[in-house]
PDB file of C-alpha atoms in Angstrom:
ATOM      1  CA  MET A 604     176.607 175.208 220.965  1.00  0.00           C
ATOM      2  CA  ARG A 605     176.081 172.365 219.324  1.00  0.00           C
ATOM      3  CA  TYR A 606     176.268 171.408 215.602  1.00  0.00           C
ATOM      4  CA  ASP A 607     175.321 168.659 213.314  1.00  0.00           C
ATOM      5  CA  ILE A 608     178.562 167.783 210.531  1.00  0.00           C
ATOM      6  CA  GLN A 609     177.382 164.388 208.133  1.00  0.00           C
ATOM      7  CA  ILE A 610     179.292 162.954 204.821  1.00  0.00           C
ATOM      8  CA  GLY A 611     178.436 160.749 203.645  1.00  0.00           C
ATOM      9  CA  GLY A 612     178.369 157.811 206.226  1.00  0.00           C
ATOM     10  CA  TYR A 613     179.518 159.051 208.613  1.00  0.00           C
ATOM     11  CA  THR A 614     178.916 162.038 211.417  1.00  0.00           C
ATOM     12  CA  LEU A 615     181.436 164.290 212.717  1.00  0.00           C
ATOM     13  CA  GLY A 616     182.220 163.824 216.373  1.00  0.00           C
ATOM     14  CA  MET A 617     184.595 165.846 216.527  1.00  0.00           C
ATOM     15  CA  LEU A 618     185.704 169.365 214.749  1.00  0.00           C
ATOM     16  CA  ASP A 619     188.170 172.224 215.328  1.00  0.00           C
ATOM     17  CA  LYS A 620     186.640 174.349 213.339  1.00  0.00           C
ATOM     18  CA  VAL A 621     183.826 175.491 210.314  1.00  0.00           C
ATOM     19  CA  GLU A 622     183.693 178.432 208.164  1.00  0.00           C
ATOM     20  CA  ILE A 623     181.145 179.194 204.749  1.00  0.00           C
ATOM     21  CA  HIS A 624     180.651 181.212 202.647  1.00  0.00           C
ATOM     22  CA  ARG A 625     177.771 181.711 200.814  1.00  0.00           C
ATOM     23  CA  SER A 626     177.686 185.006 198.375  1.00  0.00           C
ATOM     24  CA  VAL A 627     175.434 185.816 195.248  1.00  0.00           C
ATOM     25  CA  GLU A 628     178.162 187.545 193.663  1.00  0.00           C
ATOM     26  CA  LEU A 629     180.343 183.781 193.682  1.00  0.00           C
ATOM     27  CA  LEU A 630     179.146 181.254 191.222  1.00  0.00           C
ATOM     28  CA  ALA A 631     179.261 178.502 194.485  1.00  0.00           C
ATOM     29  CA  ASP A 632     178.885 178.563 198.073  1.00  0.00           C
ATOM     30  CA  THR A 633     181.914 176.742 199.609  1.00  0.00           C
ATOM     31  CA  ALA A 634     182.443 174.824 203.325  1.00  0.00           C
ATOM     32  CA  VAL A 635     185.684 174.458 205.532  1.00  0.00           C
ATOM     33  CA  ILE A 636     186.053 171.326 208.268  1.00  0.00           C
ATOM     34  CA  THR A 637     189.138 171.764 209.648  1.00  0.00           C
ATOM     35  CA  LEU A 638     189.628 168.364 212.112  1.00  0.00           C
ATOM     36  CA  PRO A 639     192.405 167.525 214.486  1.00  0.00           C
ATOM     37  CA  ALA A 640     194.588 166.300 213.285  1.00  0.00           C
ATOM     38  CA  ALA A 641     194.919 163.358 215.723  1.00  0.00           C
ATOM     39  CA  GLN A 642     192.583 161.645 218.328  1.00  0.00           C
ATOM     40  CA  TYR A 643     194.155 159.851 221.311  1.00  0.00           C
ATOM     41  CA  ASN A 644     197.685 161.455 219.713  1.00  0.00           C
ATOM     42  CA  ALA A 645     196.490 158.461 216.450  1.00  0.00           C
ATOM     43  CA  ALA A 646     196.346 160.369 213.441  1.00  0.00           C
ATOM     44  CA  LEU A 647     193.304 160.017 211.853  1.00  0.00           C
ATOM     45  CA  ASP A 648     192.922 158.742 208.372  1.00  0.00           C
ATOM     46  CA  VAL A 649     189.994 160.063 207.394  1.00  0.00           C
ATOM     47  CA  GLU A 650     191.116 159.627 203.766  1.00  0.00           C
ATOM     48  CA  SER A 651     190.000 155.883 203.242  1.00  0.00           C
ATOM     49  CA  LYS A 652     186.387 156.744 204.505  1.00  0.00           C
ATOM     50  CA  LEU A 653     185.664 160.009 202.846  1.00  0.00           C
ATOM     51  CA  HIS A 654     186.277 160.542 199.296  1.00  0.00           C
ATOM     52  CA  ARG A 655     185.626 163.000 196.227  1.00  0.00           C
ATOM     53  CA  GLY A 656     181.759 163.869 196.263  1.00  0.00           C
ATOM     54  CA  ASP A 657     180.106 162.291 199.019  1.00  0.00           C
ATOM     55  CA  ALA A 658     177.374 164.086 200.070  1.00  0.00           C
ATOM     56  CA  VAL A 659     177.652 166.661 203.214  1.00  0.00           C
ATOM     57  CA  LYS A 660     175.325 168.290 205.536  1.00  0.00           C
ATOM     58  CA  ILE A 661     175.790 171.136 208.059  1.00  0.00           C
ATOM     59  CA  ARG A 662     173.381 171.426 211.021  1.00  0.00           C
ATOM     60  CA  LEU A 663     174.862 174.796 213.418  1.00  0.00           C
ATOM     61  CA  GLY A 664     172.756 176.720 215.934  1.00  0.00           C
ATOM     62  CA  TYR A 665     172.754 177.020 219.972  1.00  0.00           C
ATOM     63  CA  GLU A 666     170.969 174.097 222.350  1.00  0.00           C
ATOM     64  CA  GLU A 667     168.244 176.391 223.544  1.00  0.00           C
ATOM     65  CA  GLU A 668     167.087 177.452 219.276  1.00  0.00           C
ATOM     66  CA  GLY A 669     168.138 174.276 217.992  1.00  0.00           C
ATOM     67  CA  LEU A 670     170.488 173.691 215.176  1.00  0.00           C
ATOM     68  CA  LYS A 671     169.368 174.873 211.693  1.00  0.00           C
ATOM     69  CA  ASP A 672     170.646 174.137 208.065  1.00  0.00           C
ATOM     70  CA  GLU A 673     173.487 175.722 207.321  1.00  0.00           C
ATOM     71  CA  PHE A 674     175.324 174.306 203.961  1.00  0.00           C
ATOM     72  CA  GLY A 675     174.327 171.436 202.341  1.00  0.00           C
ATOM     73  CA  GLY A 676     176.787 169.656 199.285  1.00  0.00           C
ATOM     74  CA  TYR A 677     179.438 168.112 198.145  1.00  0.00           C
ATOM     75  CA  LEU A 678     183.119 167.026 199.969  1.00  0.00           C
ATOM     76  CA  GLN A 679     185.753 168.171 196.840  1.00  0.00           C
ATOM     77  CA  ARG A 680     188.737 167.590 198.340  1.00  0.00           C
ATOM     78  CA  ILE A 681     190.619 166.894 201.750  1.00  0.00           C
ATOM     79  CA  SER A 682     193.726 168.909 202.498  1.00  0.00           C
ATOM     80  CA  THR A 683     196.157 167.405 205.369  1.00  0.00           C
ATOM     81  CA  ASP A 684     198.842 170.281 205.232  1.00  0.00           C
ATOM     82  CA  GLY A 685     199.685 172.511 208.465  1.00  0.00           C
ATOM     83  CA  GLY A 686     199.198 170.081 211.493  1.00  0.00           C
ATOM     84  CA  SER A 687     195.537 169.828 210.933  1.00  0.00           C
ATOM     85  CA  VAL A 688     193.059 168.179 208.429  1.00  0.00           C
ATOM     86  CA  THR A 689     191.075 170.038 206.070  1.00  0.00           C
ATOM     87  CA  LEU A 690     187.428 169.640 203.603  1.00  0.00           C
ATOM     88  CA  HIS A 691     186.525 171.768 201.038  1.00  0.00           C
ATOM     89  CA  CYS A 692     183.705 171.077 200.316  1.00  0.00           C
ATOM     90  CA  GLU A 693     181.346 172.443 197.295  1.00  0.00           C
ATOM     91  CA  ASP A 694     177.639 173.337 196.990  1.00  0.00           C
ATOM     92  CA  ASP A 695     174.736 171.671 194.212  1.00  0.00           C
ATOM     93  CA  ILE A 696     177.339 173.394 191.576  1.00  0.00           C
ATOM     94  CA  TYR A 697     179.434 170.991 192.052  1.00  0.00           C
ATOM     95  CA  LEU A 698     177.078 168.993 189.887  1.00  0.00           C
ATOM     96  CA  PHE A 699     178.419 170.578 186.843  1.00  0.00           C
ATOM     97  CA  ARG A 700     181.855 169.986 187.303  1.00  0.00           C
ATOM     98  CA  ARG A 701     181.201 167.955 184.342  1.00  0.00           C
ATOM     99  CA  GLY A 702     182.318 167.636 180.919  1.00  0.00           C
ATOM    100  CA  ILE A 703     179.599 168.787 178.159  1.00  0.00           C
ATOM    101  CA  VAL A 704     179.571 167.622 174.792  1.00  0.00           C
ATOM    102  CA  ASN A 705     180.904 170.520 172.059  1.00  0.00           C
ATOM    103  CA  ALA A 706     177.732 172.489 171.174  1.00  0.00           C
ATOM    104  CA  ILE A 707     177.600 176.216 168.685  1.00  0.00           C
ATOM    105  CA  LEU A 708     174.068 177.690 169.852  1.00  0.00           C
ATOM    106  CA  ARG A 709     172.853 180.618 167.383  1.00  0.00           C
ATOM    107  CA  LYS A 710     170.151 183.189 168.666  1.00  0.00           C
ATOM    108  CA  VAL A 711     169.922 181.764 172.065  1.00  0.00           C
ATOM    109  CA  THR A 712     168.109 182.773 175.336  1.00  0.00           C
ATOM    110  CA  LEU A 713     169.918 182.337 178.736  1.00  0.00           C
ATOM    111  CA  LYS A 714     166.980 180.077 180.163  1.00  0.00           C
ATOM    112  CA  THR A 715     167.791 178.351 176.463  1.00  0.00           C
ATOM    113  CA  LEU A 716     171.935 177.661 177.395  1.00  0.00           C
ATOM    114  CA  LEU A 717     170.692 176.900 180.883  1.00  0.00           C
ATOM    115  CA  GLU A 718     168.577 174.138 180.336  1.00  0.00           C
ATOM    116  CA  HIS A 719     170.974 172.759 177.736  1.00  0.00           C
ATOM    117  CA  VAL A 720     173.171 172.782 180.190  1.00  0.00           C
ATOM    118  CA  VAL A 721     171.458 170.965 182.669  1.00  0.00           C
ATOM    119  CA  LYS A 722     170.724 168.299 180.664  1.00  0.00           C
ATOM    120  CA  ALA A 723     174.127 167.966 179.182  1.00  0.00           C
ATOM    121  CA  CYS A 724     175.477 167.494 183.246  1.00  0.00           C
ATOM    122  CA  GLY A 725     172.575 164.884 183.500  1.00  0.00           C
ATOM    123  CA  LEU A 726     170.606 166.501 185.468  1.00  0.00           C
ATOM    124  CA  THR A 727     166.135 166.762 186.286  1.00  0.00           C
ATOM    125  CA  LEU A 728     166.483 171.087 187.256  1.00  0.00           C
ATOM    126  CA  LYS A 729     163.906 172.868 186.527  1.00  0.00           C
ATOM    127  CA  VAL A 730     165.492 176.482 185.161  1.00  0.00           C
ATOM    128  CA  GLU A 731     163.231 180.252 186.490  1.00  0.00           C
ATOM    129  CA  ALA A 732     165.753 182.531 184.771  1.00  0.00           C
ATOM    130  CA  SER A 733     163.840 186.146 184.930  1.00  0.00           C
ATOM    131  CA  TYR A 734     167.137 188.075 183.225  1.00  0.00           C
ATOM    132  CA  SER A 735     166.643 189.277 179.691  1.00  0.00           C
ATOM    133  CA  TRP A 736     169.754 188.260 178.359  1.00  0.00           C
ATOM    134  CA  THR A 737     170.492 186.932 174.292  1.00  0.00           C
ATOM    135  CA  TYR A 738     172.825 185.356 172.888  1.00  0.00           C
ATOM    136  CA  ASP A 739     173.974 186.190 169.231  1.00  0.00           C
ATOM    137  CA  ARG A 740     176.480 182.911 169.679  1.00  0.00           C
ATOM    138  CA  PHE A 741     177.183 181.385 172.616  1.00  0.00           C
ATOM    139  CA  VAL A 742     180.474 178.314 172.011  1.00  0.00           C
ATOM    140  CA  ILE A 743     181.333 175.290 174.512  1.00  0.00           C
ATOM    141  CA  VAL A 744     184.490 173.530 173.054  1.00  0.00           C
ATOM    142  CA  ASP A 745     186.285 171.186 176.000  1.00  0.00           C
ATOM    143  CA  ALA A 746     184.110 172.784 179.059  1.00  0.00           C
ATOM    144  CA  THR A 747     182.744 172.058 181.825  1.00  0.00           C
ATOM    145  CA  GLY A 748     178.897 172.246 182.958  1.00  0.00           C
ATOM    146  CA  TYR A 749     181.078 174.454 185.562  1.00  0.00           C
ATOM    147  CA  ASP A 750     183.256 176.701 183.277  1.00  0.00           C
ATOM    148  CA  VAL A 751     179.673 177.522 181.206  1.00  0.00           C
ATOM    149  CA  LEU A 752     177.716 179.006 184.358  1.00  0.00           C
ATOM    150  CA  LYS A 753     181.036 180.824 185.568  1.00  0.00           C
ATOM    151  CA  LYS A 754     181.271 182.392 181.761  1.00  0.00           C
ATOM    152  CA  VAL A 755     176.998 183.711 182.296  1.00  0.00           C
ATOM    153  CA  GLN A 756     177.564 184.675 185.471  1.00  0.00           C
ATOM    154  CA  GLU A 757     180.787 187.101 184.714  1.00  0.00           C
ATOM    155  CA  GLU A 758     179.282 188.480 181.533  1.00  0.00           C
ATOM    156  CA  CYS A 759     175.999 189.329 182.515  1.00  0.00           C
ATOM    157  CA  GLY A 760     176.248 189.952 186.188  1.00  0.00           C
ATOM    158  CA  ALA A 761     173.199 187.521 186.833  1.00  0.00           C
ATOM    159  CA  ASP A 762     172.804 186.295 190.363  1.00  0.00           C
ATOM    160  CA  ILE A 763     173.443 181.758 190.171  1.00  0.00           C
ATOM    161  CA  TYR A 764     172.521 179.699 192.320  1.00  0.00           C
ATOM    162  CA  ILE A 765     170.590 175.835 192.811  1.00  0.00           C
ATOM    163  CA  SER A 766     167.465 175.879 195.767  1.00  0.00           C
ATOM    164  CA  ASP A 767     165.144 173.431 196.096  1.00  0.00           C
ATOM    165  CA  GLY A 768     166.151 171.536 192.473  1.00  0.00           C
ATOM    166  CA  VAL A 769     166.110 174.758 190.805  1.00  0.00           C
ATOM    167  CA  LEU A 770     168.774 176.612 188.773  1.00  0.00           C
ATOM    168  CA  HIS A 771     167.594 180.388 189.348  1.00  0.00           C
ATOM    169  CA  VAL A 772     169.418 182.499 187.075  1.00  0.00           C
ATOM    170  CA  HIS A 773     167.604 186.297 188.344  1.00  0.00           C
ATOM    171  CA  ALA A 774     169.452 190.438 188.028  1.00  0.00           C
ATOM    172  CA  PRO A 775     170.143 190.726 192.076  1.00  0.00           C
ATOM    173  CA  GLY A 776     168.155 191.755 194.067  1.00  0.00           C
ATOM    174  CA  GLU A 777     165.101 190.790 192.229  1.00  0.00           C
ATOM    175  CA  LYS A 778     164.394 188.075 194.339  1.00  0.00           C
ATOM    176  CA  THR A 779     164.645 188.343 198.214  1.00  0.00           C
ATOM    177  CA  GLY A 780     164.610 185.617 200.767  1.00  0.00           C
ATOM    178  CA  GLU A 781     163.323 186.747 204.634  1.00  0.00           C
ATOM    179  CA  GLU A 782     164.051 190.353 205.685  1.00  0.00           C
ATOM    180  CA  HIS A 783     166.272 190.534 208.978  1.00  0.00           C
ATOM    181  CA  TYR A 784     166.362 193.772 211.523  1.00  0.00           C
ATOM    182  CA  TYR A 785     169.932 194.927 212.883  1.00  0.00           C
ATOM    183  CA  ASP A 786     170.170 197.065 215.452  1.00  0.00           C
ATOM    184  CA  MET A 787     173.449 198.288 215.871  1.00  0.00           C
ATOM    185  CA  GLN A 788     172.485 199.200 219.719  1.00  0.00           C
ATOM    186  CA  ARG A 789     171.955 195.121 220.839  1.00  0.00           C
ATOM    187  CA  ASN A 790     172.256 192.648 217.944  1.00  0.00           C
ATOM    188  CA  VAL A 791     175.171 193.821 216.143  1.00  0.00           C
ATOM    189  CA  GLU A 792     178.578 192.776 217.630  1.00  0.00           C
ATOM    190  CA  LYS A 793     181.047 195.043 214.908  1.00  0.00           C
ATOM    191  CA  GLU A 794     180.415 197.178 212.234  1.00  0.00           C
ATOM    192  CA  ASP A 795     182.521 198.173 209.963  1.00  0.00           C
ATOM    193  CA  LEU A 796     180.326 200.702 208.021  1.00  0.00           C
ATOM    194  CA  THR A 797     180.472 203.554 205.560  1.00  0.00           C
ATOM    195  CA  PHE A 798     177.524 206.277 204.359  1.00  0.00           C
ATOM    196  CA  HIS A 799     178.140 207.712 200.804  1.00  0.00           C
ATOM    197  CA  ARG A 800     174.732 209.444 199.038  1.00  0.00           C
ATOM    198  CA  ALA A 801     174.913 208.269 195.430  1.00  0.00           C
ATOM    199  CA  GLU A 802     176.405 212.279 193.721  1.00  0.00           C
ATOM    200  CA  GLU A 803     179.427 211.581 195.759  1.00  0.00           C
ATOM    201  CA  LYS A 804     179.231 207.978 193.668  1.00  0.00           C
ATOM    202  CA  LYS A 805     177.978 209.128 190.406  1.00  0.00           C
ATOM    203  CA  VAL A 806     178.808 206.434 187.866  1.00  0.00           C
ATOM    204  CA  ARG A 807     178.417 206.525 183.724  1.00  0.00           C
ATOM    205  CA  VAL A 808     178.273 202.878 182.272  1.00  0.00           C
ATOM    206  CA  VAL A 809     179.196 201.922 178.766  1.00  0.00           C
ATOM    207  CA  VAL A 810     178.594 199.077 177.650  1.00  0.00           C
ATOM    208  CA  LYS A 811     180.555 197.368 174.435  1.00  0.00           C
ATOM    209  CA  ALA A 812     179.738 194.643 172.307  1.00  0.00           C
ATOM    210  CA  LEU A 813     181.309 193.059 168.804  1.00  0.00           C
ATOM    211  CA  MET A 814     179.188 193.097 166.408  1.00  0.00           C
ATOM    212  CA  PRO A 815     180.053 190.360 163.300  1.00  0.00           C
ATOM    213  CA  ASP A 816     181.769 193.474 160.814  1.00  0.00           C
ATOM    214  CA  GLY A 817     183.507 194.167 163.455  1.00  0.00           C
ATOM    215  CA  THR A 818     182.189 197.106 164.729  1.00  0.00           C
ATOM    216  CA  VAL A 819     181.691 197.888 168.036  1.00  0.00           C
ATOM    217  CA  LYS A 820     178.154 198.735 169.495  1.00  0.00           C
ATOM    218  CA  GLU A 821     177.412 200.863 172.499  1.00  0.00           C
ATOM    219  CA  THR A 822     175.177 201.774 174.984  1.00  0.00           C
ATOM    220  CA  GLU A 823     175.413 204.488 178.367  1.00  0.00           C
ATOM    221  CA  THR A 824     173.712 204.339 181.075  1.00  0.00           C
ATOM    222  CA  GLY A 825     173.596 206.921 184.569  1.00  0.00           C
ATOM    223  CA  SER A 826     174.542 210.287 185.166  1.00  0.00           C
ATOM    224  CA  ALA A 827     176.722 212.296 182.510  1.00  0.00           C
ATOM    225  CA  GLY A 828     180.298 213.534 184.162  1.00  0.00           C
ATOM    226  CA  GLY A 829     180.478 210.288 186.837  1.00  0.00           C
ATOM    227  CA  GLU A 830     183.916 207.963 187.121  1.00  0.00           C
ATOM    228  CA  LYS A 831     182.892 205.907 184.107  1.00  0.00           C
ATOM    229  CA  VAL A 832     182.977 202.380 184.149  1.00  0.00           C
ATOM    230  CA  GLU A 833     183.400 200.159 180.738  1.00  0.00           C
ATOM    231  CA  VAL A 834     181.411 196.561 180.495  1.00  0.00           C
ATOM    232  CA  LYS A 835     182.093 194.111 178.160  1.00  0.00           C
ATOM    233  CA  CYS A 836     179.431 192.441 176.388  1.00  0.00           C
ATOM    234  CA  THR A 837     178.451 189.008 174.356  1.00  0.00           C
ATOM    235  CA  THR A 838     175.050 189.868 172.876  1.00  0.00           C
ATOM    236  CA  THR A 839     174.252 192.333 170.357  1.00  0.00           C
ATOM    237  CA  ASP A 840     170.668 192.892 172.061  1.00  0.00           C
ATOM    238  CA  GLU A 841     169.711 195.755 172.305  1.00  0.00           C
ATOM    239  CA  ALA A 842     167.987 195.234 175.881  1.00  0.00           C
ATOM    240  CA  SER A 843     170.078 192.945 177.351  1.00  0.00           C
ATOM    241  CA  MET A 844     172.475 196.065 176.706  1.00  0.00           C
ATOM    242  CA  LYS A 845     170.847 198.141 178.455  1.00  0.00           C
ATOM    243  CA  ALA A 846     169.507 195.898 181.704  1.00  0.00           C
ATOM    244  CA  ARG A 847     173.211 194.923 181.823  1.00  0.00           C
ATOM    245  CA  GLY A 848     174.583 199.062 182.470  1.00  0.00           C
ATOM    246  CA  GLU A 849     171.734 199.170 184.836  1.00  0.00           C
ATOM    247  CA  LEU A 850     171.807 196.587 186.334  1.00  0.00           C
ATOM    248  CA  GLU A 851     175.819 198.150 187.217  1.00  0.00           C
ATOM    249  CA  VAL A 852     174.963 201.697 188.373  1.00  0.00           C
ATOM    250  CA  ARG A 853     172.191 199.955 190.851  1.00  0.00           C
ATOM    251  CA  ARG A 854     175.056 198.303 192.061  1.00  0.00           C
ATOM    252  CA  ARG A 855     177.718 201.453 192.762  1.00  0.00           C
ATOM    253  CA  SER A 856     175.628 204.327 192.954  1.00  0.00           C
ATOM    254  CA  TYR A 857     172.955 204.579 195.934  1.00  0.00           C
ATOM    255  CA  ASP A 858     172.193 206.139 198.952  1.00  0.00           C
ATOM    256  CA  GLY A 859     173.434 204.456 201.894  1.00  0.00           C
ATOM    257  CA  LEU A 860     175.694 202.538 203.822  1.00  0.00           C
ATOM    258  CA  GLU A 861     178.409 200.000 202.137  1.00  0.00           C
ATOM    259  CA  GLY A 862     180.620 197.770 204.376  1.00  0.00           C
ATOM    260  CA  ASN A 863     179.249 195.058 206.869  1.00  0.00           C
ATOM    261  CA  ILE A 864     178.260 193.583 210.161  1.00  0.00           C
ATOM    262  CA  THR A 865     178.939 190.789 212.718  1.00  0.00           C
ATOM    263  CA  THR A 866     176.231 189.411 214.433  1.00  0.00           C
ATOM    264  CA  TRP A 867     175.799 186.080 216.551  1.00  0.00           C
ATOM    265  CA  LEU A 868     174.119 182.686 214.477  1.00  0.00           C
ATOM    266  CA  ILE A 869     170.895 184.260 214.934  1.00  0.00           C
ATOM    267  CA  PRO A 870     169.112 185.157 213.676  1.00  0.00           C
ATOM    268  CA  VAL A 871     170.032 182.496 210.077  1.00  0.00           C
ATOM    269  CA  CYS A 872     170.613 184.758 207.604  1.00  0.00           C
ATOM    270  CA  ARG A 873     171.369 183.689 204.205  1.00  0.00           C
ATOM    271  CA  PRO A 874     172.862 185.507 201.169  1.00  0.00           C
ATOM    272  CA  GLY A 875     169.686 187.596 198.194  1.00  0.00           C
ATOM    273  CA  ASP A 876     168.067 188.233 202.600  1.00  0.00           C
ATOM    274  CA  SER A 877     167.294 191.611 203.089  1.00  0.00           C
ATOM    275  CA  ALA A 878     169.001 193.782 205.863  1.00  0.00           C
ATOM    276  CA  SER A 879     166.654 196.468 208.266  1.00  0.00           C
ATOM    277  CA  MET A 880     169.511 198.822 209.910  1.00  0.00           C
ATOM    278  CA  HIS A 881     168.816 200.906 212.522  1.00  0.00           C
ATOM    279  CA  ASP A 882     171.151 202.608 214.570  1.00  0.00           C
ATOM    280  CA  ALA A 883     169.327 204.629 217.122  1.00  0.00           C
ATOM    281  CA  ASP A 884     171.843 207.392 217.360  1.00  0.00           C
ATOM    282  CA  TYR A 885     172.451 208.220 213.003  1.00  0.00           C
ATOM    283  CA  PRO A 886     168.937 207.190 212.464  1.00  0.00           C
ATOM    284  CA  TYR A 887     169.101 209.104 209.236  1.00  0.00           C
ATOM    285  CA  LYS A 888     171.530 205.773 208.446  1.00  0.00           C
ATOM    286  CA  ASP A 889     168.312 203.224 208.383  1.00  0.00           C
ATOM    287  CA  GLY A 890     167.384 202.002 205.632  1.00  0.00           C
ATOM    288  CA  THR A 891     166.524 198.228 204.290  1.00  0.00           C
ATOM    289  CA  TYR A 892     170.036 196.364 202.199  1.00  0.00           C
ATOM    290  CA  PHE A 893     170.245 193.277 200.059  1.00  0.00           C
ATOM    291  CA  VAL A 894     172.440 190.565 201.366  1.00  0.00           C
ATOM    292  CA  LYS A 895     175.049 189.943 198.764  1.00  0.00           C
ATOM    293  CA  SER A 896     177.278 187.555 200.727  1.00  0.00           C
ATOM    294  CA  VAL A 897     177.692 185.843 204.302  1.00  0.00           C
ATOM    295  CA  THR A 898     180.485 184.831 206.202  1.00  0.00           C
ATOM    296  CA  THR A 899     179.549 181.605 208.791  1.00  0.00           C
ATOM    297  CA  GLU A 900     181.935 180.835 211.544  1.00  0.00           C
ATOM    298  CA  PHE A 901     181.939 177.741 214.115  1.00  0.00           C
ATOM    299  CA  SER A 902     184.561 176.977 216.444  1.00  0.00           C
ATOM    300  CA  LYS A 903     185.169 177.112 220.208  1.00  0.00           C
ATOM    301  CA  ASP A 904     185.865 180.970 220.164  1.00  0.00           C
ATOM    302  CA  GLY A 905     182.183 181.562 219.371  1.00  0.00           C
ATOM    303  CA  GLY A 906     179.434 181.732 216.621  1.00  0.00           C
ATOM    304  CA  LYS A 907     179.169 184.441 214.170  1.00  0.00           C
ATOM    305  CA  ARG A 908     178.134 185.221 211.233  1.00  0.00           C
ATOM    306  CA  LYS A 909     180.205 188.529 209.300  1.00  0.00           C
ATOM    307  CA  ILE A 910     177.263 190.066 206.629  1.00  0.00           C
ATOM    308  CA  ASP A 911     178.521 191.964 203.520  1.00  0.00           C
ATOM    309  CA  LEU A 912     175.687 194.434 202.683  1.00  0.00           C
ATOM    310  CA  GLY A 913     174.907 195.651 198.985  1.00  0.00           C
ATOM    311  CA  PHE A 914     172.819 198.252 197.952  1.00  0.00           C
ATOM    312  CA  ARG A 915     170.167 199.967 199.153  1.00  0.00           C
ATOM    313  CA  LEU A 916     166.408 198.087 198.636  1.00  0.00           C
ATOM    314  CA  SER A 917     165.023 200.912 200.936  1.00  0.00           C
TER     315      SER A 917
END
């Protein structure tokens, strides 16, 4: 096992553990780097060398396979509690943690709103937004760019992430990355999975939006008689409300597996990729799933990935 971790102008020469968490359901990917508190009986003085906002790059792998890029971002904070030094890092979403000018935007599409936030944060990212979403009125008061992105993600349920200089906004599963093959008898260390059918998890989603006159507009999606789920929506646009409801149904009701698997560092799997599952003992469970989150751990105990499966793709 090998690692290459660079922070600011320094390369780490010692390491206890690294844990990287990436998810399409959380706005920011994070990395926690744990260092020994002392070297040769001398306390580490990292706070005089490393500072908030320093660039971070983490590469992990095996000697035979070579190092793979696992995380890129910025140092958010340093903690020295519990007998160790812990470096908390955040991906490029960190760049949105700056205050922006107050504004009231009316009849604004999601893409236009995000372009406004990118510019207000002084960034040059392009915006690729395929999600149909229009706000009747969006108010920005004493907020950071991060606050706005978080609010948008919570309200429309979209995947929001930065890749290669582009801020992406898509409905879950609309864009998938690489496909990886997992054989339960070969390259899966352990699993925590259950198989269920859509008829066992029927859902009826009611999307509600508050109209300017104080009344509530509603749209329903899903199966009649299913578990009722209410979703609040800040836009009264019919297409946007329908898309929000369909998204929630897709997330909650499908034939297939639910849970997670634990694998090794190879293959490199990222949120948004697809996982093709095969089990020779139960072939009816075979299928391809959207990967919603991946937690990678690297330490003296080995390298592992915990992969959380989302809805079924095929």
